[in-house]
Coordinates of C-alpha atoms in Angstrom, one line a residue:
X1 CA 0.0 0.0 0.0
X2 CA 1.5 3.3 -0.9
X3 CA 2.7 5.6 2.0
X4 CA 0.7 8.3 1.5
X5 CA -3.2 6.2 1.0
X6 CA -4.9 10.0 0.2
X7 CA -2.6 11.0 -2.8
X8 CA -3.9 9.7 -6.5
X9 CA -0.4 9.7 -7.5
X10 CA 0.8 7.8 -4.5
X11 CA -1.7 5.0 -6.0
X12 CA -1.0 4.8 -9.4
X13 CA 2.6 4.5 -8.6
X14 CA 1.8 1.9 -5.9
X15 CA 0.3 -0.6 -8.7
X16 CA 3.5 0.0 -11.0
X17 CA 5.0 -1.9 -8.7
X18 CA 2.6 -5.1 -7.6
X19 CA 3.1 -6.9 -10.4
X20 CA 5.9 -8.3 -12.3
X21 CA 5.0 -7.3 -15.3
X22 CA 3.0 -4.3 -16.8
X23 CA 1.2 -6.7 -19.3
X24 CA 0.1 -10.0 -18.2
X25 CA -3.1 -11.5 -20.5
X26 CA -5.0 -14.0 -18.6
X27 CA -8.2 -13.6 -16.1
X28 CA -6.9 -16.5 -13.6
X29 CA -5.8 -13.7 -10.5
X30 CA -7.9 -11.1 -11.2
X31 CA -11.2 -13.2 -10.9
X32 CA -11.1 -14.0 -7.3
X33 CA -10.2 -10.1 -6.5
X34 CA -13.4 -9.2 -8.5
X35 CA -15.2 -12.0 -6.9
X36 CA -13.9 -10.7 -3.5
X37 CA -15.1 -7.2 -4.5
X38 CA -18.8 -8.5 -5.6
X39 CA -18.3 -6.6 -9.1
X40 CA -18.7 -9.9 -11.6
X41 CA -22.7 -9.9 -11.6
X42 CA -23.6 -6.3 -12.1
X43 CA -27.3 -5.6 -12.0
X44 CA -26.7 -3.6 -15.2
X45 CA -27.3 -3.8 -18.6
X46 CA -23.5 -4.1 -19.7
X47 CA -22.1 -2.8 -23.1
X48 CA -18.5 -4.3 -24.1
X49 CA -16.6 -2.5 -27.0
X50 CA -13.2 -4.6 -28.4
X51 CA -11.9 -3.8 -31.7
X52 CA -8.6 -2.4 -32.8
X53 CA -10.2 1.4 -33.9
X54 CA -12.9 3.2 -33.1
X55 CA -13.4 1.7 -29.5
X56 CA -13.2 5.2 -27.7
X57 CA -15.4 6.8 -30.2
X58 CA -18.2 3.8 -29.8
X59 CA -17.8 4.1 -26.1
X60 CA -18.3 7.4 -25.7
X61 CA -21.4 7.7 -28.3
X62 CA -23.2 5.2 -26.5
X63 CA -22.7 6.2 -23.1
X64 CA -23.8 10.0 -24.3
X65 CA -27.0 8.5 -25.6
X66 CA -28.0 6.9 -23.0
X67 CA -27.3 9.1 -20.5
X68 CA -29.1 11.5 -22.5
X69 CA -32.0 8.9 -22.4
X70 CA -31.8 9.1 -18.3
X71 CA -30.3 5.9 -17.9
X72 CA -27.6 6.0 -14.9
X73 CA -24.1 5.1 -16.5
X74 CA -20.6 4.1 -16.3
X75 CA -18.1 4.2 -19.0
X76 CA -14.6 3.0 -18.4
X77 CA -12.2 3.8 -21.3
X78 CA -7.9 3.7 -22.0
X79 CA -5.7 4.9 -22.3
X80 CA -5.9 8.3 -20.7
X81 CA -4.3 11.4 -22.7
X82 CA -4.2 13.3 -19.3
X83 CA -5.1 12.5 -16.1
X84 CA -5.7 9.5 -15.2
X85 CA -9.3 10.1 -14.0
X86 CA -10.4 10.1 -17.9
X87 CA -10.6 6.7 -17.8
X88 CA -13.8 6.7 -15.2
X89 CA -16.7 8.7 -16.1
X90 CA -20.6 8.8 -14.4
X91 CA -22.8 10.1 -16.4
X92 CA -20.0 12.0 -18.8
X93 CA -18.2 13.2 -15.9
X94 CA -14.9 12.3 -15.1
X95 CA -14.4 10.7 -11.6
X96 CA -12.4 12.7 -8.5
X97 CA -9.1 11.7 -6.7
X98 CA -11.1 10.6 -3.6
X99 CA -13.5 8.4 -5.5
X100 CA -10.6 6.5 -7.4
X101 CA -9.0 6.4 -3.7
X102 CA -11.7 4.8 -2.1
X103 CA -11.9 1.8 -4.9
X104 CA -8.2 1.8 -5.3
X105 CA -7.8 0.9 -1.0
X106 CA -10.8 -1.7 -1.1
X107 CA -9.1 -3.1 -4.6
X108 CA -6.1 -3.1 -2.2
X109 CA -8.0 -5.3 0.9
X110 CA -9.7 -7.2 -1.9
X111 CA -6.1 -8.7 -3.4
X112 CA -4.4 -9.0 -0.2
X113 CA -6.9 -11.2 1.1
X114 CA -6.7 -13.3 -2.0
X115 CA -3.1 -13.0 -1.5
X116 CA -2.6 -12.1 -5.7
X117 CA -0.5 -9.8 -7.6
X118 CA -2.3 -7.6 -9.9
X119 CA -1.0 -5.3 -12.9
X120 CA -1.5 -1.9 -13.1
X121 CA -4.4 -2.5 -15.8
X122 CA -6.0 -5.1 -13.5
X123 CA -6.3 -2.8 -10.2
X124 CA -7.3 0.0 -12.0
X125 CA -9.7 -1.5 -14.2
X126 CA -11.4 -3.4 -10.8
X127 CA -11.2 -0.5 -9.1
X128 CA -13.6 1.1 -12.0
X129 CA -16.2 -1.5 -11.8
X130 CA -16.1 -1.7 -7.9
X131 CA -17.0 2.7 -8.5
X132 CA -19.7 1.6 -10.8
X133 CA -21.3 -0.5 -8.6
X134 CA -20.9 1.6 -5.6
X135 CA -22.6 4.6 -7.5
X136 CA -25.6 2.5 -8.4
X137 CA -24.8 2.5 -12.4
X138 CA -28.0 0.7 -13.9
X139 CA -25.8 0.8 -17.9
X140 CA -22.0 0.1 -17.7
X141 CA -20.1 0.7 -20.9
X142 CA -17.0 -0.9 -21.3
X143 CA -13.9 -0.7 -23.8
X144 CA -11.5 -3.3 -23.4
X145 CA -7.8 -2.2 -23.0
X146 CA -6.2 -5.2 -25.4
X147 CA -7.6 -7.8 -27.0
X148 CA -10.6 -9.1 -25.6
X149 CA -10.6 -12.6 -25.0
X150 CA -8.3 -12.5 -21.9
X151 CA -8.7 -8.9 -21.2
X152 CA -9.6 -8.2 -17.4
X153 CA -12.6 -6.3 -18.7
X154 CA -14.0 -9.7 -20.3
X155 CA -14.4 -10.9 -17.1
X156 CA -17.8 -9.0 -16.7
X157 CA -20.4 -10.9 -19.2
X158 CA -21.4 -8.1 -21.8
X159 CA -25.0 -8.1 -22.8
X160 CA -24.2 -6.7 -25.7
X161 CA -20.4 -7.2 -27.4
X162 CA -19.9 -4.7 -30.1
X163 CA -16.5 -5.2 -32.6
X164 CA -15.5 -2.2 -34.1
X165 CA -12.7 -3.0 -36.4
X166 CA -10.1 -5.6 -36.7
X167 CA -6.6 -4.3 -38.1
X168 CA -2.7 -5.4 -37.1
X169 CA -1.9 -3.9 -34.0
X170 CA -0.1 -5.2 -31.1
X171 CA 0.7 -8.3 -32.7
X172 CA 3.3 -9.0 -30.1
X173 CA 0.4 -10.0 -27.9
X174 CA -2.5 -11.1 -29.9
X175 CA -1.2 -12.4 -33.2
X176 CA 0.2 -11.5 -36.5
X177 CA -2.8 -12.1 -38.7
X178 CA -6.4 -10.9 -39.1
X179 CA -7.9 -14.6 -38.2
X180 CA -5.7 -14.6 -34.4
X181 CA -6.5 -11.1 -33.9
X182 CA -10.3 -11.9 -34.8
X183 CA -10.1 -14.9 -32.3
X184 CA -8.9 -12.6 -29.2
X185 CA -11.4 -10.1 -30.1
X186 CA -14.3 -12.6 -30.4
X187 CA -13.7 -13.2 -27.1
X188 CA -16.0 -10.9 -25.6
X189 CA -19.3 -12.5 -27.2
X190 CA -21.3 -14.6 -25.3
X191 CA -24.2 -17.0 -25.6
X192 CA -26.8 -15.5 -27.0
X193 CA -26.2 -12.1 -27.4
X194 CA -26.2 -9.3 -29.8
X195 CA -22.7 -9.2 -31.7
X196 CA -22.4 -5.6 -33.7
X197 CA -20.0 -6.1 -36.1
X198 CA -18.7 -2.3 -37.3
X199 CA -15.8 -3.0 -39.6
X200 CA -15.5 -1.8 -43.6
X201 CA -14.4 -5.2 -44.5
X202 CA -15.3 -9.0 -44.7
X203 CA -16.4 -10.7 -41.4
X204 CA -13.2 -12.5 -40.2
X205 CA -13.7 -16.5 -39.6
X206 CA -12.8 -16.0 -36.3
X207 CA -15.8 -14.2 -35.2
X208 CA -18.6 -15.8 -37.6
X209 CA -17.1 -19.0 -36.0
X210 CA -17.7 -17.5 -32.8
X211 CA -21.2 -16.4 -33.5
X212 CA -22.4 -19.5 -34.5
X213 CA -21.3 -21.0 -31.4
X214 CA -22.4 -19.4 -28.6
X215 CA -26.0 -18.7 -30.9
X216 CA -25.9 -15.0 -30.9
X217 CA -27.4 -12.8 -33.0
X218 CA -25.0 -10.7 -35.7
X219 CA -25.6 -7.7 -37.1
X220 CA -22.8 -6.5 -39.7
X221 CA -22.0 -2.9 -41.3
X222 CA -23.1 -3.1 -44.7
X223 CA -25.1 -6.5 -44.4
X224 CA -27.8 -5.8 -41.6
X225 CA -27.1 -1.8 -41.5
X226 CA -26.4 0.7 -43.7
X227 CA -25.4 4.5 -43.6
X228 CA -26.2 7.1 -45.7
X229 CA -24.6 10.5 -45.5
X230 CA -25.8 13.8 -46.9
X231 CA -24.7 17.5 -46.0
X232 CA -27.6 18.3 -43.2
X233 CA -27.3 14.2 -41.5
X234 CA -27.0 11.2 -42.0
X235 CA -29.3 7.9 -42.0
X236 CA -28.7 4.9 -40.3
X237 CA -30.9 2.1 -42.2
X238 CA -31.6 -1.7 -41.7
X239 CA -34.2 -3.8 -43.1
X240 CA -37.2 -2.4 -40.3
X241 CA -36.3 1.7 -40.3
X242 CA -34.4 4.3 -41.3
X243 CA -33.4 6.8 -38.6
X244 CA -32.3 10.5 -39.5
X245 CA -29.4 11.7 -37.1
X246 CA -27.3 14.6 -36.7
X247 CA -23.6 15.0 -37.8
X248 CA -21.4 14.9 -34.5
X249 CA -17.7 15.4 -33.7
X250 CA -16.8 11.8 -34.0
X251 CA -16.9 9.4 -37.1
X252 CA -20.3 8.4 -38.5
X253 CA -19.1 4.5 -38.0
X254 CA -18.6 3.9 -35.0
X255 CA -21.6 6.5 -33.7
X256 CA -23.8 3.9 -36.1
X257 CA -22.0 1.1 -33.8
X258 CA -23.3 2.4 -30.9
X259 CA -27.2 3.3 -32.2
X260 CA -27.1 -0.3 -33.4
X261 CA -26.2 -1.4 -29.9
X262 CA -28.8 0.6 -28.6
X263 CA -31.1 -0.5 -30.5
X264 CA -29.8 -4.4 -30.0
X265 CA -30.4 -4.2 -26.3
X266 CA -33.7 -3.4 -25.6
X267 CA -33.6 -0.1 -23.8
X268 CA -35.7 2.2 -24.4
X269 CA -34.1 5.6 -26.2
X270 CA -36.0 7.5 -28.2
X271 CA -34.7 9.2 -31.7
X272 CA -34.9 12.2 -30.2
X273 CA -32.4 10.8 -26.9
X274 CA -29.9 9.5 -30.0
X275 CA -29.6 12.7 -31.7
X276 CA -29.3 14.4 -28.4
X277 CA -26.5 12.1 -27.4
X278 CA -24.8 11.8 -30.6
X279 CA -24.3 15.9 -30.7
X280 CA -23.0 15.6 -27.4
X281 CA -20.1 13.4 -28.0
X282 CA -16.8 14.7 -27.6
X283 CA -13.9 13.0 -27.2
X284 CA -10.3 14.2 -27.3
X285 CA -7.7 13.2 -29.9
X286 CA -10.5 11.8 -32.4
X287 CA -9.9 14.6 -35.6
X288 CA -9.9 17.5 -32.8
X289 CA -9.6 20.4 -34.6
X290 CA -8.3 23.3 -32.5
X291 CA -7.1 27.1 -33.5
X292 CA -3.7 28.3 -31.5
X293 CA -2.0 31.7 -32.1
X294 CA -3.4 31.7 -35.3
X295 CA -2.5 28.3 -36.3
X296 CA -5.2 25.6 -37.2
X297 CA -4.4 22.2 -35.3
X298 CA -5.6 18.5 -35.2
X299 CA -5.1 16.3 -33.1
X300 CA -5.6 12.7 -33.6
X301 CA -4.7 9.7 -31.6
X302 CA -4.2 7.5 -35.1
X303 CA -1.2 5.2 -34.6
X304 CA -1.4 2.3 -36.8
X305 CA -2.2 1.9 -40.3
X306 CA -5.8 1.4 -40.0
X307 CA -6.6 4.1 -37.8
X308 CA -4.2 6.5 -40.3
X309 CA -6.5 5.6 -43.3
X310 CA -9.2 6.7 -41.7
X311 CA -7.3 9.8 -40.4
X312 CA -6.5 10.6 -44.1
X313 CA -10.4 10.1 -45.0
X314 CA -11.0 12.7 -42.3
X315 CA -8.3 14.9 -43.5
X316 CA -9.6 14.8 -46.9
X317 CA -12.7 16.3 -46.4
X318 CA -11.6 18.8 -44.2
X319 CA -8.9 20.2 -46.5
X320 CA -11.8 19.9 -49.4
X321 CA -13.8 22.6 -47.1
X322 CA -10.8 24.6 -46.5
X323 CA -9.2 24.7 -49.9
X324 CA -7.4 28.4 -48.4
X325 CA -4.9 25.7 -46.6
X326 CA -1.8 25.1 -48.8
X327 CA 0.7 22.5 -46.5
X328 CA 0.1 20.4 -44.2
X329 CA 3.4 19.8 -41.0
X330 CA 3.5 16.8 -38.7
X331 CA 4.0 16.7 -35.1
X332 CA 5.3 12.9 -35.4
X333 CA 6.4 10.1 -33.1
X334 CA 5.8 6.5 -31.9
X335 CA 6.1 3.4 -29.9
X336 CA 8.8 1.2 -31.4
X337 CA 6.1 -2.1 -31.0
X338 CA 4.1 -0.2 -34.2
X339 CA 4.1 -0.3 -37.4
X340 CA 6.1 2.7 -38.3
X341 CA 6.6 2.1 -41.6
X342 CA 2.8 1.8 -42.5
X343 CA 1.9 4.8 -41.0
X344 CA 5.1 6.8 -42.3
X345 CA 4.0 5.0 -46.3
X346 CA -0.1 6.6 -45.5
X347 CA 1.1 9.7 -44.7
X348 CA 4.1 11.2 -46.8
X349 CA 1.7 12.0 -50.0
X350 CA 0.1 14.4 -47.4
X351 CA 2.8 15.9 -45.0
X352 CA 5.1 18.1 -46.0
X353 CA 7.4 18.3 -43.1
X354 CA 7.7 16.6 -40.6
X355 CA 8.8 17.3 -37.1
X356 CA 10.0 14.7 -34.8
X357 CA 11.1 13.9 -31.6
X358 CA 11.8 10.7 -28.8
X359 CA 8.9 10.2 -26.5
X360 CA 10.1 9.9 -22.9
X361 CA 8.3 6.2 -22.0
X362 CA 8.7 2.6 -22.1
X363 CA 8.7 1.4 -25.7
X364 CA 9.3 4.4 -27.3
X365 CA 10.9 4.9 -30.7
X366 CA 14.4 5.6 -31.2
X367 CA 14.8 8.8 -32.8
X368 CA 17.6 7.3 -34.9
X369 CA 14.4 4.6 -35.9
X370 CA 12.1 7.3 -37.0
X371 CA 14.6 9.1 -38.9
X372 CA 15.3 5.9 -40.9
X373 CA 11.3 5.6 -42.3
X374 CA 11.7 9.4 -43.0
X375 CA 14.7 9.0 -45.2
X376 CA 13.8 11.8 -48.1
X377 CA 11.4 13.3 -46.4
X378 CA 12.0 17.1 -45.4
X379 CA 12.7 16.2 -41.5
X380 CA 13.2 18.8 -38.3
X381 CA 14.2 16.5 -35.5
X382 CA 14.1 17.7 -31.7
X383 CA 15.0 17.0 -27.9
X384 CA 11.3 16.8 -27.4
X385 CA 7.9 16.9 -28.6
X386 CA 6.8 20.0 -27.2
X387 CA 9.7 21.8 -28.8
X388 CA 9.1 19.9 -32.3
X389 CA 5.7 21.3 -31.5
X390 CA 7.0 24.9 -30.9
X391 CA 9.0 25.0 -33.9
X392 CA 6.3 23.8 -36.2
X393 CA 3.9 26.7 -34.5
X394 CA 7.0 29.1 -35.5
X395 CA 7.4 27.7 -39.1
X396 CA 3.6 27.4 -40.2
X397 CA 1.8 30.1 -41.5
X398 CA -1.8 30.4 -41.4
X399 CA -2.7 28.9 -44.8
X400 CA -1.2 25.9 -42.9
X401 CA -2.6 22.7 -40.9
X402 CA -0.3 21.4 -38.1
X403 CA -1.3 17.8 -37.3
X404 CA -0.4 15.9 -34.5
X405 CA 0.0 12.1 -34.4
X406 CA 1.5 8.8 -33.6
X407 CA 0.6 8.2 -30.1
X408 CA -1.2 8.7 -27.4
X409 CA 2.3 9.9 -26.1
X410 CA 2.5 12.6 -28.5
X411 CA -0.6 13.8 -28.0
X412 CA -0.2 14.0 -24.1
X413 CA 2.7 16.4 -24.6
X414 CA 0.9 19.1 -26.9
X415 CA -2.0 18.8 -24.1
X416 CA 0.5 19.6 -21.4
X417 CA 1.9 22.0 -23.5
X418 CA -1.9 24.0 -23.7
X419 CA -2.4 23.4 -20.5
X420 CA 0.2 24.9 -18.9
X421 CA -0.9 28.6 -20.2
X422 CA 0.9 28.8 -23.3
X423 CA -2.3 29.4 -24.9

């Protein structure tokens, strides 16, 4: 238990340390914790998001709906770009330090009686649900952190399992194909459930196989539901309606996810809820658009291959309504278990400098790495990504876009950078 037991900082440090590693798949410690804390049976109607993009965009569309449609809820998320307390919202508000405490010292009691380790990921991710439960949550919504077959949120039975996506990322862990990535992700369904499966492509094996299985009921993008954009909304469409919804701040994909989730469950949300819900998701790092001593920014957590193509989708349009904007700079690094490459190929049509520098974590790229997929490419490198972010300001003029991307990491800098009144 850390020394000091009222400091947030004192307990995020604390479960560093519990474990041996910071990684560890497998639900064989963490269940008798969570049994301990009473958190495995919630008497909630349970919403899990896997996927390799798009979870945190799903997750926080649905959780916006409902709560606009009354329903009490929980949404657990991660990474964080910030603070920590991101990761834990009730009713769209981020959790305080002495909540997190609370659940992090009865997480605590709960594994030492059980006499387990648990990673960081593990306590924290407990401590969530035991906060949920606590606060009387009647809808959790949860995004699983990696994977999803032996992710520590699987052990909480969704009643609805929604897959965004499945793309190569973190293969190190789950698999170096679509098909073993598909298996870990198909984790999360269960017997006879509603499986929504969001991903512009052809149903992996892995998850039909999975479907069939456990009998649940499937309900793919561009099979069972269609969408429809025009300039004023968009449509969502299956075989029994059509609903007209408003253009949010997140991508029309995965907000059609979450109505088809919704809609899959049995709750009772009106169109009017949806819409309401929809407008009112925001989430930071998703094609953030943001205006800084004169400089237009965006900011967007895309740091594999798939989530870059639908970066440059997103980019695309947005140059095509601003044709005034003449280069676009990049504010560019990674974590050396990506595939830097890919992203570098996607992107060097579009950037026209970039501006790089080492991120200061675990599994961070070499500098000397990054320089080597950015061989011809017009290249500012510095000490850190705050200055690379400060020299790009300096450089751009206004008929230019600065964008941000790579990491989580890289955004987090910038953010620090904001909020530490240089704006």
């Amino acid at each position: 238990m850390p020394l000091s037991t009222d400091s947030l900082q004192a307990w995020l440090d604390y479960w560093t340390t519990v474990h041996v590693t910071a990684i560890d798949l497998g639900l064989e410690r963490v269940l008798p914790v969570a049994q301990a804390l009473d958190v495995l049976t919630p008497n909630a109607k349970v919403f899990t998001v896997a996927g390799t993009n798009g979870k945190g965009s799903t997750t926080t569309t649905l959780a916006s709906m409902l709560h606009a449609a009354d329903y009490q809820v929980g949404l657990y998320q991660s990474p964080h770009i910030f603070s920590f307390n991101e990761r834990v919202r009730l009713n769209g508000i981020q959790v305080d330090d002495a909540t997190l405490i609370a659940a992090f010292a009865q997480v605590e009691q709960a594994r030492q009686q059980c006499q387990l380790s648990l990673s960081f990921f593990e306590a924290t991710t407990l401590a969530a649900f035991y906060i949920f439960k606590q606060q009387g949550c009647n809808v959790w919504v949860l995004e699983v952190g990696l994977g999803g077959r032996l992710d520590v949120v699987n052990i909480i039975d969704p009643d609805v399992a929604v897959i965004t996506n499945i793309g190569l990322d973190h293969v190190d862990w789950l698999g170096d194909s679509i098909e073993k990535i598909a298996y870990e992700k198909a984790g999360i369904i269960r017997p006879h459930i509603p499986v929504i499966f969001a991903g512009a492509q052809d149903l992996p094996q892995a998850i039909a196989d999975k479907v069939v299985q456990e009998h649940a009921t499937l309900y793919q993008y561009q099979q069972d539901y269609f969408i429809h954009l025009n300039e004023q909304d968009w449509q969502l469409a299956t075989s029994a309606l059509t609903l007209n919804l408003p253009h949010g701040q997140l991508a029309q994909m995965n907000q059609a996810a979450a109505v088809m989730a919704i809609l899959a469950s049995g709750l009772q949300v009106t169109q009017m809820q949806l819409a309401q819900g929809i407008r009112a998701a925001q989430l930071a790092g998703r094609f953030e658009v943001r205006e800084f001593r004169g400089r237009r920014i965006v900011l967007d957590v895309a740091h594999n291959p798939h989530g870059v193509m639908f970066l440059q989708q997103q980019l695309a349009l947005y140059l095509q309504k601003n044709p005034e904007i003449q280069r676009v700079y990049a504010v560019f690094s990674m974590l050396e278990d990506k595939d830097i490459q890919g992203v570098v190929q996607l992107l060097t049509d579009t950037v026209e400098k970039w501006y790089i520098a080492p991120l200061h974590v675990v599994r961070a790229c070499s500098i000397t790495w990054l320089q080597d997929q950015l061989v011809g490419q017009d290249v500012s490198v510095s000490a850190s990504i705050q200055q690379s972010f400060v020299q790009a300001l300096q450089q751009a003029s206004q008929q230019d876009l600065i964008l941000v991307c790579g990491s989580f990491h890289t955004l987090e800098a910038v953010w620090e950078y904001l909020l530490n009144g240089n704006e």
